[in-house]
Amino acid sequence: MKKIQMVDLKGQYEGIKNQVNTSISEVLDSTAFINGPQVHAFQKELEEYLGVKHVIPCANGTDALQICMMGLRLEPGDEVITADFTFAATVEVIALLNLTPVLVDVEIDTFNIDISAIEKAITPKTKAIVPVHLFGQCANMDAIMELAEKHNLYVIEDNAQAIGATHTFQNGKKQKAGAMGHVASTSFFPSKNLGCYGDGGAIFTNDDDLAHTIRGIVNHGMYKRYHHDVVGVNSRLDSMQAAILRAKLPNLDVYNEKRREAAKKYSKFFEGEPNIVTPKMVSGCEGICDSCDCHVFHQYTLRVLNEKRDKLAQHLNENGVPCGVYYPIPLHKQKAYVDERYKEEDFPVTNKLVEEVISLPMHTELDDEQIEFITKLVIEFINK
Ligand SMILES: *Cc1c(COP(=O)(O)O)cnc(C)c1O
């Protein structure tokens, strides 16, 4: 059996080596390392893939989120609601801009932001909601867009983990993750579903004015050369990374399908296990049909119900199976983000999930033998 890895970037690279190496050589030959033609071409290709009017590439997913908020002209004191159970980048940029983060609980079955918790948290100061499409599945965008409209709020999708995922609205309309809110951010960090070989990110929007504003912000607030109209940042996707992403984008659906296949196999093995809860697929066809693209499994995350999560993680590691706990501490308990407004009883689900969740190896190169080995190891240990 091949050595099991949490993500297998090498194995994936082998499959596209020729294209990637050729594209990198082209950039080297052109020496257009910044804002080269590859960046513009990638932007156009991603716009087409996502069905959004504007993609604005930038340096990483954290910058992308920050720039979304700068572009919307959010101001100090404005409240921004986001999930307590996510990667810290989401809340970090809110705090960095002197906006007021308002963390709320998530749903037990999807791990995504809880709609009733958002509703409870809305005040006259609330300006935006940041749903994170956690682990590869869209948050409940029907309800979120409805709430946003009712209360006149912006929706900023944090799409770092769900590029290529689709949300099916109640009226049957399908849209790609990142194309639904007023603006969205994504990350091309190497281990993300569409990863480059360094740092990268992008902002998406269908709003022409916002896109124009943001294009200036990413470039030092400059709309005309050496005229700085607003305070901006320097945040660029470099040509080398764009070239790599161009080689990978045509494979994104196949990569996501491979992840989904691996997830389905895992879940099949775990069926009927009393101490394990497998991830739920919510949208559209519940993942039954072959072409379902509702969940792109950035992570395959189980809940372990019999308090053996930490011991299981250790057991897996001792047997050559890497695993991860995303995330071990709720954001409202992180030193940087504690706030007296938070009450423990407002976060029953996140407080529980941080004790129960474990993510198993998930990537495009997992084979049946590896999946069987991992699931057997988990099941044996959990029932011992
Ligand atoms: C990875 C990630 C980010 C940040 O992306 P970087 O490119 O690492 O800055 C933001 N939000 C979520 C949910 C992420 O998973």
Short mmCIF file of C-alpha atoms and ligand atoms in Angstrom, two decimals:
data_model
loop_
_atom_site.label_atom_id
_atom_site.label_comp_id
_atom_site.label_asym_id
_atom_site.label_seq_id
_atom_site.Cartn_x
_atom_site.Cartn_y
_atom_site.Cartn_z
CA MET A 1 0.00 0.00 0.00
CA LYS A 2 1.17 3.53 -0.79
CA LYS A 3 2.07 5.66 2.22
CA ILE A 4 -1.08 7.49 3.38
CA GLN A 5 -0.91 11.27 3.42
CA MET A 6 -3.32 13.93 4.63
CA VAL A 7 -2.98 15.64 1.23
CA ASP A 8 -0.98 14.24 -1.70
CA LEU A 9 0.28 17.19 -3.71
CA LYS A 10 3.10 15.16 -5.23
CA GLY A 11 0.77 12.49 -6.60
CA GLN A 12 -1.49 15.15 -8.09
CA TYR A 13 1.48 16.99 -9.61
CA GLU A 14 2.66 13.81 -11.36
CA GLY A 15 -0.58 13.77 -13.36
CA ILE A 16 -0.19 17.32 -14.70
CA LYS A 17 3.58 17.62 -14.64
CA ASN A 18 3.97 18.38 -18.34
CA GLN A 19 1.40 21.18 -18.44
CA VAL A 20 2.64 22.71 -15.22
CA ASN A 21 6.29 22.61 -16.19
CA THR A 22 5.56 24.03 -19.63
CA SER A 23 3.51 26.88 -18.18
CA ILE A 24 6.18 27.69 -15.63
CA SER A 25 8.85 27.75 -18.35
CA GLU A 26 6.71 30.15 -20.37
CA VAL A 27 6.56 32.54 -17.43
CA LEU A 28 10.32 32.22 -16.91
CA ASP A 29 10.96 32.95 -20.57
CA SER A 30 8.60 35.92 -20.59
CA THR A 31 10.00 37.34 -17.30
CA ALA A 32 6.56 38.93 -16.81
CA PHE A 33 6.52 37.75 -13.22
CA ILE A 34 3.96 40.25 -11.97
CA ASN A 35 0.69 40.92 -13.79
CA GLY A 36 1.76 38.80 -16.73
CA PRO A 37 -0.71 37.55 -19.33
CA GLN A 38 -1.19 34.34 -17.32
CA VAL A 39 -2.86 36.30 -14.52
CA HIS A 40 -5.39 37.90 -16.82
CA ALA A 41 -6.07 34.62 -18.62
CA PHE A 42 -6.62 32.78 -15.34
CA GLN A 43 -8.97 35.51 -14.16
CA LYS A 44 -11.09 35.13 -17.31
CA GLU A 45 -11.11 31.35 -17.09
CA LEU A 46 -12.18 31.39 -13.45
CA GLU A 47 -14.94 33.95 -14.16
CA GLU A 48 -16.29 31.59 -16.80
CA TYR A 49 -16.01 28.52 -14.58
CA LEU A 50 -17.79 30.15 -11.63
CA GLY A 51 -20.35 32.10 -13.58
CA VAL A 52 -19.39 35.40 -11.94
CA LYS A 53 -18.78 38.68 -13.71
CA HIS A 54 -15.58 39.61 -11.92
CA VAL A 55 -12.66 37.69 -10.47
CA ILE A 56 -9.95 39.82 -8.91
CA PRO A 57 -6.85 37.77 -8.12
CA CYS A 58 -4.85 38.64 -5.00
CA ALA A 59 -2.08 37.34 -2.78
CA ASN A 60 -3.91 34.94 -0.46
CA GLY A 61 -7.31 34.07 0.97
CA THR A 62 -6.89 36.18 4.09
CA ASP A 63 -6.13 39.29 2.03
CA ALA A 64 -9.11 38.44 -0.16
CA LEU A 65 -11.44 38.56 2.84
CA GLN A 66 -9.92 41.78 4.11
CA ILE A 67 -10.19 43.42 0.69
CA CYS A 68 -13.86 42.38 0.40
CA MET A 69 -14.56 44.26 3.63
CA MET A 70 -12.48 47.27 2.54
CA GLY A 71 -14.29 47.31 -0.80
CA LEU A 72 -17.67 47.39 0.92
CA ARG A 73 -16.47 50.43 2.89
CA LEU A 74 -17.26 48.84 6.24
CA GLU A 75 -16.29 51.20 9.02
CA PRO A 76 -14.97 50.88 12.56
CA GLY A 77 -17.77 49.84 14.87
CA ASP A 78 -19.76 48.06 12.15
CA GLU A 79 -20.69 44.59 13.30
CA VAL A 80 -19.88 41.59 11.12
CA ILE A 81 -21.43 38.24 11.95
CA THR A 82 -19.51 35.05 11.27
CA ALA A 83 -19.18 31.48 12.50
CA ASP A 84 -17.46 30.52 15.74
CA PHE A 85 -16.31 27.27 14.14
CA THR A 86 -13.91 28.19 11.32
CA PHE A 87 -10.31 29.04 10.60
CA ALA A 88 -9.15 32.20 12.40
CA ALA A 89 -8.53 34.17 9.18
CA THR A 90 -12.23 34.93 8.93
CA VAL A 91 -12.46 36.75 12.26
CA GLU A 92 -8.90 38.07 12.09
CA VAL A 93 -9.52 40.46 9.21
CA ILE A 94 -12.72 41.75 10.80
CA ALA A 95 -10.79 42.66 13.94
CA LEU A 96 -7.84 44.01 11.96
CA LEU A 97 -10.08 46.55 10.22
CA ASN A 98 -11.47 47.65 13.60
CA LEU A 99 -14.85 46.24 12.71
CA THR A 100 -16.64 44.35 15.46
CA PRO A 101 -16.66 40.58 14.99
CA VAL A 102 -19.81 38.87 16.22
CA LEU A 103 -19.26 35.13 16.44
CA VAL A 104 -22.26 32.83 16.37
CA ASP A 105 -22.84 29.10 16.70
CA VAL A 106 -23.02 26.56 13.88
CA GLU A 107 -25.29 23.64 12.94
CA ILE A 108 -24.46 20.25 14.37
CA ASP A 109 -24.91 18.30 11.13
CA THR A 110 -23.37 20.56 8.48
CA PHE A 111 -20.87 22.47 10.68
CA ASN A 112 -22.04 25.65 8.91
CA ILE A 113 -23.31 28.90 10.43
CA ASP A 114 -26.64 28.58 12.24
CA ILE A 115 -29.38 30.73 10.77
CA SER A 116 -31.32 31.27 13.98
CA ALA A 117 -28.08 32.29 15.70
CA ILE A 118 -27.45 34.89 12.97
CA GLU A 119 -30.96 36.21 13.40
CA LYS A 120 -30.50 36.58 17.15
CA ALA A 121 -27.20 38.41 16.68
CA ILE A 122 -28.44 41.07 14.26
CA THR A 123 -28.48 44.60 15.74
CA PRO A 124 -28.83 48.06 14.17
CA LYS A 125 -25.02 48.08 13.87
CA THR A 126 -24.82 44.86 11.87
CA LYS A 127 -23.52 45.49 8.36
CA ALA A 128 -22.46 42.10 7.00
CA ILE A 129 -22.66 38.34 7.36
CA VAL A 130 -19.68 36.15 6.47
CA PRO A 131 -20.83 32.59 5.88
CA VAL A 132 -17.93 30.15 5.59
CA HIS A 133 -18.67 27.20 3.33
CA LEU A 134 -16.92 24.90 5.75
CA PHE A 135 -15.16 21.71 4.67
CA GLY A 136 -16.49 22.08 1.12
CA GLN A 137 -20.23 22.48 1.52
CA CYS A 138 -22.25 25.66 1.15
CA ALA A 139 -23.92 27.25 4.13
CA ASN A 140 -27.69 27.69 3.95
CA MET A 141 -27.59 30.46 1.36
CA ASP A 142 -31.37 30.57 0.83
CA ALA A 143 -31.88 31.67 4.42
CA ILE A 144 -28.76 33.85 4.54
CA MET A 145 -29.64 35.85 1.43
CA GLU A 146 -33.19 36.26 2.71
CA LEU A 147 -31.99 37.56 6.08
CA ALA A 148 -29.51 39.87 4.38
CA GLU A 149 -32.20 41.34 2.19
CA LYS A 150 -34.60 41.79 5.08
CA HIS A 151 -32.01 43.59 7.24
CA ASN A 152 -30.10 45.29 4.43
CA LEU A 153 -26.81 43.49 5.08
CA TYR A 154 -23.93 42.49 2.84
CA VAL A 155 -23.09 38.83 2.40
CA ILE A 156 -19.40 38.01 2.03
CA GLU A 157 -18.86 34.34 1.24
CA ASP A 158 -15.66 32.86 2.61
CA ASN A 159 -15.19 30.31 -0.13
CA ALA A 160 -11.67 29.20 0.77
CA GLN A 161 -12.77 25.60 1.28
CA ALA A 162 -15.52 25.14 -1.28
CA ILE A 163 -14.36 26.18 -4.73
CA GLY A 164 -16.33 24.18 -7.29
CA ALA A 165 -19.17 23.36 -4.89
CA THR A 166 -22.72 24.10 -5.99
CA HIS A 167 -25.68 25.30 -3.99
CA THR A 168 -29.17 24.40 -5.13
CA PHE A 169 -31.66 27.05 -4.07
CA GLN A 170 -35.16 26.07 -2.99
CA ASN A 171 -36.50 27.31 -6.33
CA GLY A 172 -34.22 24.84 -8.11
CA LYS A 173 -31.66 27.41 -9.26
CA LYS A 174 -28.08 26.20 -8.96
CA GLN A 175 -25.12 28.47 -8.31
CA LYS A 176 -21.47 27.94 -7.63
CA ALA A 177 -20.07 28.71 -4.21
CA GLY A 178 -18.71 32.23 -4.32
CA ALA A 179 -21.24 33.44 -6.89
CA MET A 180 -24.16 33.96 -4.52
CA GLY A 181 -23.25 36.69 -2.05
CA HIS A 182 -22.48 40.35 -2.78
CA VAL A 183 -18.83 39.44 -2.81
CA ALA A 184 -16.74 36.36 -2.03
CA SER A 185 -13.18 35.38 -1.25
CA THR A 186 -11.17 32.26 -1.91
CA SER A 187 -7.71 30.88 -1.23
CA PHE A 188 -5.34 29.00 -3.51
CA PHE A 189 -3.19 27.76 -0.63
CA PRO A 190 -1.57 24.51 -1.84
CA SER A 191 -3.84 22.16 0.13
CA LYS A 192 -7.08 23.88 -0.87
CA ASN A 193 -9.25 22.21 -3.53
CA LEU A 194 -7.75 24.49 -6.18
CA GLY A 195 -4.29 25.08 -4.83
CA CYS A 196 -1.25 26.74 -6.36
CA TYR A 197 2.37 26.11 -5.38
CA GLY A 198 2.70 29.02 -2.99
CA ASP A 199 0.20 31.58 -1.78
CA GLY A 200 -2.69 32.89 -3.82
CA GLY A 201 -6.25 34.07 -3.50
CA ALA A 202 -9.10 35.83 -5.28
CA ILE A 203 -12.19 37.94 -4.80
CA PHE A 204 -15.40 37.37 -6.78
CA THR A 205 -18.34 39.67 -7.38
CA ASN A 206 -21.12 40.35 -9.86
CA ASP A 207 -21.17 44.05 -8.92
CA ASP A 208 -19.34 46.21 -11.50
CA ASP A 209 -18.79 49.17 -9.17
CA LEU A 210 -17.53 47.01 -6.33
CA ALA A 211 -15.19 45.19 -8.73
CA HIS A 212 -13.76 48.53 -9.86
CA THR A 213 -13.28 49.67 -6.27
CA ILE A 214 -11.56 46.41 -5.35
CA ARG A 215 -9.23 46.44 -8.37
CA GLY A 216 -7.91 49.73 -7.07
CA ILE A 217 -7.66 48.58 -3.46
CA VAL A 218 -5.49 45.56 -4.33
CA ASN A 219 -3.14 47.94 -6.11
CA HIS A 220 -2.35 50.59 -3.47
CA GLY A 221 -5.69 52.34 -3.89
CA MET A 222 -4.60 53.41 -7.35
CA TYR A 223 -7.15 53.96 -10.15
CA LYS A 224 -4.88 56.06 -12.30
CA ARG A 225 -1.15 55.53 -12.22
CA TYR A 226 0.39 57.24 -9.17
CA HIS A 227 -2.95 58.73 -8.12
CA HIS A 228 -3.94 57.14 -4.81
CA ASP A 229 -7.63 57.77 -4.16
CA VAL A 230 -8.15 55.42 -1.24
CA VAL A 231 -5.92 53.57 1.22
CA GLY A 232 -5.18 50.28 -0.45
CA VAL A 233 -2.90 47.29 -0.06
CA ASN A 234 -0.41 45.47 -2.21
CA SER A 235 -1.96 42.09 -2.89
CA ARG A 236 -1.17 40.27 -6.12
CA LEU A 237 -1.33 36.77 -7.51
CA ASP A 238 2.00 36.32 -9.29
CA SER A 239 2.25 35.06 -12.86
CA MET A 240 3.91 31.78 -11.86
CA GLN A 241 1.03 30.89 -9.55
CA ALA A 242 -1.51 31.94 -12.17
CA ALA A 243 0.21 29.66 -14.70
CA ILE A 244 0.00 26.73 -12.29
CA LEU A 245 -3.66 27.48 -11.54
CA ARG A 246 -4.43 27.59 -15.27
CA ALA A 247 -3.04 24.10 -15.60
CA LYS A 248 -5.14 22.90 -12.66
CA LEU A 249 -8.48 24.66 -13.24
CA PRO A 250 -9.58 22.39 -16.12
CA ASN A 251 -9.14 19.46 -13.73
CA LEU A 252 -11.00 20.99 -10.79
CA ASP A 253 -14.28 19.18 -11.39
CA VAL A 254 -12.46 15.86 -11.77
CA TYR A 255 -10.47 16.54 -8.60
CA ASN A 256 -13.62 17.40 -6.67
CA GLU A 257 -15.34 14.30 -8.03
CA LYS A 258 -12.44 12.18 -6.77
CA ARG A 259 -12.79 13.72 -3.32
CA ARG A 260 -16.53 13.05 -3.38
CA GLU A 261 -15.94 9.43 -4.43
CA ALA A 262 -13.49 8.94 -1.56
CA ALA A 263 -16.00 10.52 0.85
CA LYS A 264 -18.78 8.24 -0.32
CA LYS A 265 -16.57 5.20 0.19
CA TYR A 266 -15.60 6.31 3.67
CA SER A 267 -19.23 6.91 4.60
CA LYS A 268 -20.28 3.52 3.22
CA PHE A 269 -17.74 1.77 5.43
CA PHE A 270 -18.91 3.74 8.48
CA GLU A 271 -22.61 3.06 7.87
CA GLY A 272 -24.38 1.84 11.00
CA GLU A 273 -21.47 2.60 13.33
CA PRO A 274 -23.12 3.81 16.54
CA ASN A 275 -20.25 5.99 17.74
CA ILE A 276 -19.54 7.74 14.46
CA VAL A 277 -21.48 10.42 12.61
CA THR A 278 -20.47 10.80 8.96
CA PRO A 279 -20.72 14.17 7.20
CA LYS A 280 -24.11 15.16 5.91
CA MET A 281 -24.62 16.22 2.31
CA VAL A 282 -27.46 18.70 2.23
CA SER A 283 -28.21 20.18 -1.08
CA GLY A 284 -30.09 19.05 -4.16
CA CYS A 285 -29.82 15.36 -4.70
CA GLU A 286 -28.30 14.45 -1.34
CA GLY A 287 -25.21 13.17 -3.10
CA ILE A 288 -26.94 10.13 -4.51
CA CYS A 289 -26.66 10.91 -8.20
CA ASP A 290 -23.30 10.60 -9.92
CA SER A 291 -23.15 14.17 -11.08
CA CYS A 292 -23.91 15.71 -7.69
CA ASP A 293 -21.61 18.61 -7.05
CA CYS A 294 -23.05 20.02 -3.85
CA HIS A 295 -20.13 19.09 -1.61
CA VAL A 296 -16.47 19.18 -2.60
CA PHE A 297 -15.03 17.68 0.60
CA HIS A 298 -12.16 19.96 1.37
CA GLN A 299 -12.17 17.89 4.54
CA TYR A 300 -13.86 14.59 5.38
CA THR A 301 -14.85 15.18 8.98
CA LEU A 302 -16.38 12.67 11.38
CA ARG A 303 -17.93 13.22 14.77
CA VAL A 304 -16.76 10.69 17.35
CA LEU A 305 -19.51 10.32 19.94
CA ASN A 306 -17.87 8.21 22.67
CA GLU A 307 -15.22 10.64 23.87
CA LYS A 308 -12.43 8.70 22.16
CA ARG A 309 -11.52 11.37 19.58
CA ASP A 310 -8.10 12.25 20.97
CA LYS A 311 -7.14 8.62 21.55
CA LEU A 312 -8.33 7.76 18.05
CA ALA A 313 -6.15 10.50 16.59
CA GLN A 314 -3.16 9.12 18.45
CA HIS A 315 -3.97 5.55 17.36
CA LEU A 316 -4.23 6.58 13.71
CA ASN A 317 -0.93 8.45 13.86
CA GLU A 318 0.80 5.48 15.47
CA ASN A 319 -0.41 3.34 12.59
CA GLY A 320 0.81 5.64 9.85
CA VAL A 321 -2.48 7.42 9.19
CA PRO A 322 -2.33 11.21 9.46
CA CYS A 323 -5.46 13.02 10.60
CA GLY A 324 -6.43 16.48 11.78
CA VAL A 325 -8.68 18.24 14.24
CA TYR A 326 -10.28 21.19 12.50
CA TYR A 327 -10.84 23.08 14.73
CA PRO A 328 -9.76 22.30 18.30
CA ILE A 329 -10.72 25.62 19.95
CA PRO A 330 -13.81 27.73 19.30
CA LEU A 331 -12.87 31.20 18.07
CA HIS A 332 -14.76 32.85 20.95
CA LYS A 333 -12.32 31.13 23.34
CA GLN A 334 -9.20 32.22 21.47
CA LYS A 335 -7.26 34.79 23.47
CA ALA A 336 -7.25 37.30 20.62
CA TYR A 337 -11.03 37.19 20.21
CA VAL A 338 -12.51 36.76 23.70
CA ASP A 339 -15.23 39.30 24.32
CA GLU A 340 -17.50 39.77 27.29
CA ARG A 341 -20.53 39.80 25.04
CA TYR A 342 -20.14 36.06 24.42
CA LYS A 343 -21.92 33.61 26.74
CA GLU A 344 -21.04 29.92 26.79
CA GLU A 345 -24.70 28.95 26.41
CA ASP A 346 -24.70 30.69 23.03
CA PHE A 347 -22.20 28.17 21.62
CA PRO A 348 -23.46 24.68 22.57
CA VAL A 349 -22.71 23.19 19.15
CA THR A 350 -19.23 24.61 18.59
CA ASN A 351 -18.26 23.70 22.15
CA LYS A 352 -19.33 20.13 21.43
CA LEU A 353 -17.82 19.86 17.94
CA VAL A 354 -14.35 20.89 19.07
CA GLU A 355 -14.36 17.79 21.30
CA GLU A 356 -15.80 15.41 18.69
CA VAL A 357 -14.48 16.21 15.22
CA ILE A 358 -11.69 14.44 13.41
CA SER A 359 -10.76 14.85 9.76
CA LEU A 360 -9.42 11.85 7.86
CA PRO A 361 -7.00 11.94 4.91
CA MET A 362 -8.76 13.55 1.95
CA HIS A 363 -7.22 14.28 -1.42
CA THR A 364 -7.45 13.40 -5.08
CA GLU A 365 -5.09 10.43 -4.97
CA LEU A 366 -6.66 8.25 -2.24
CA ASP A 367 -7.20 4.66 -3.38
CA ASP A 368 -9.62 1.95 -2.23
CA GLU A 369 -6.97 0.02 -0.36
CA GLN A 370 -6.03 3.09 1.66
CA ILE A 371 -9.64 3.98 2.43
CA GLU A 372 -10.37 0.44 3.58
CA PHE A 373 -7.25 0.41 5.77
CA ILE A 374 -8.18 3.73 7.39
CA THR A 375 -11.83 2.87 8.01
CA LYS A 376 -10.98 -0.54 9.51
CA LEU A 377 -8.48 1.08 11.83
CA VAL A 378 -11.06 3.65 12.95
CA ILE A 379 -13.90 1.16 13.43
CA GLU A 380 -11.81 -1.39 15.34
CA PHE A 381 -10.46 1.23 17.70
CA ILE A 382 -13.69 3.08 18.30
CA ASN A 383 -15.58 -0.07 19.29
CA LYS A 384 -12.86 -1.55 21.48
C1 LIG B 1 -7.49 28.78 4.19
C2 LIG B 1 -8.57 29.63 4.68
C3 LIG B 1 -8.49 31.03 4.68
C4 LIG B 1 -7.24 31.79 4.39
O1 LIG B 1 -6.60 31.51 3.22
P1 LIG B 1 -5.02 31.84 3.07
O2 LIG B 1 -4.80 31.75 1.61
O3 LIG B 1 -4.29 30.81 3.84
O4 LIG B 1 -4.80 33.21 3.59
C5 LIG B 1 -9.61 31.75 5.06
N1 LIG B 1 -10.74 31.14 5.44
C6 LIG B 1 -10.86 29.81 5.49
C7 LIG B 1 -12.15 29.20 5.92
C8 LIG B 1 -9.78 29.00 5.13
O5 LIG B 1 -9.89 27.68 5.18
#
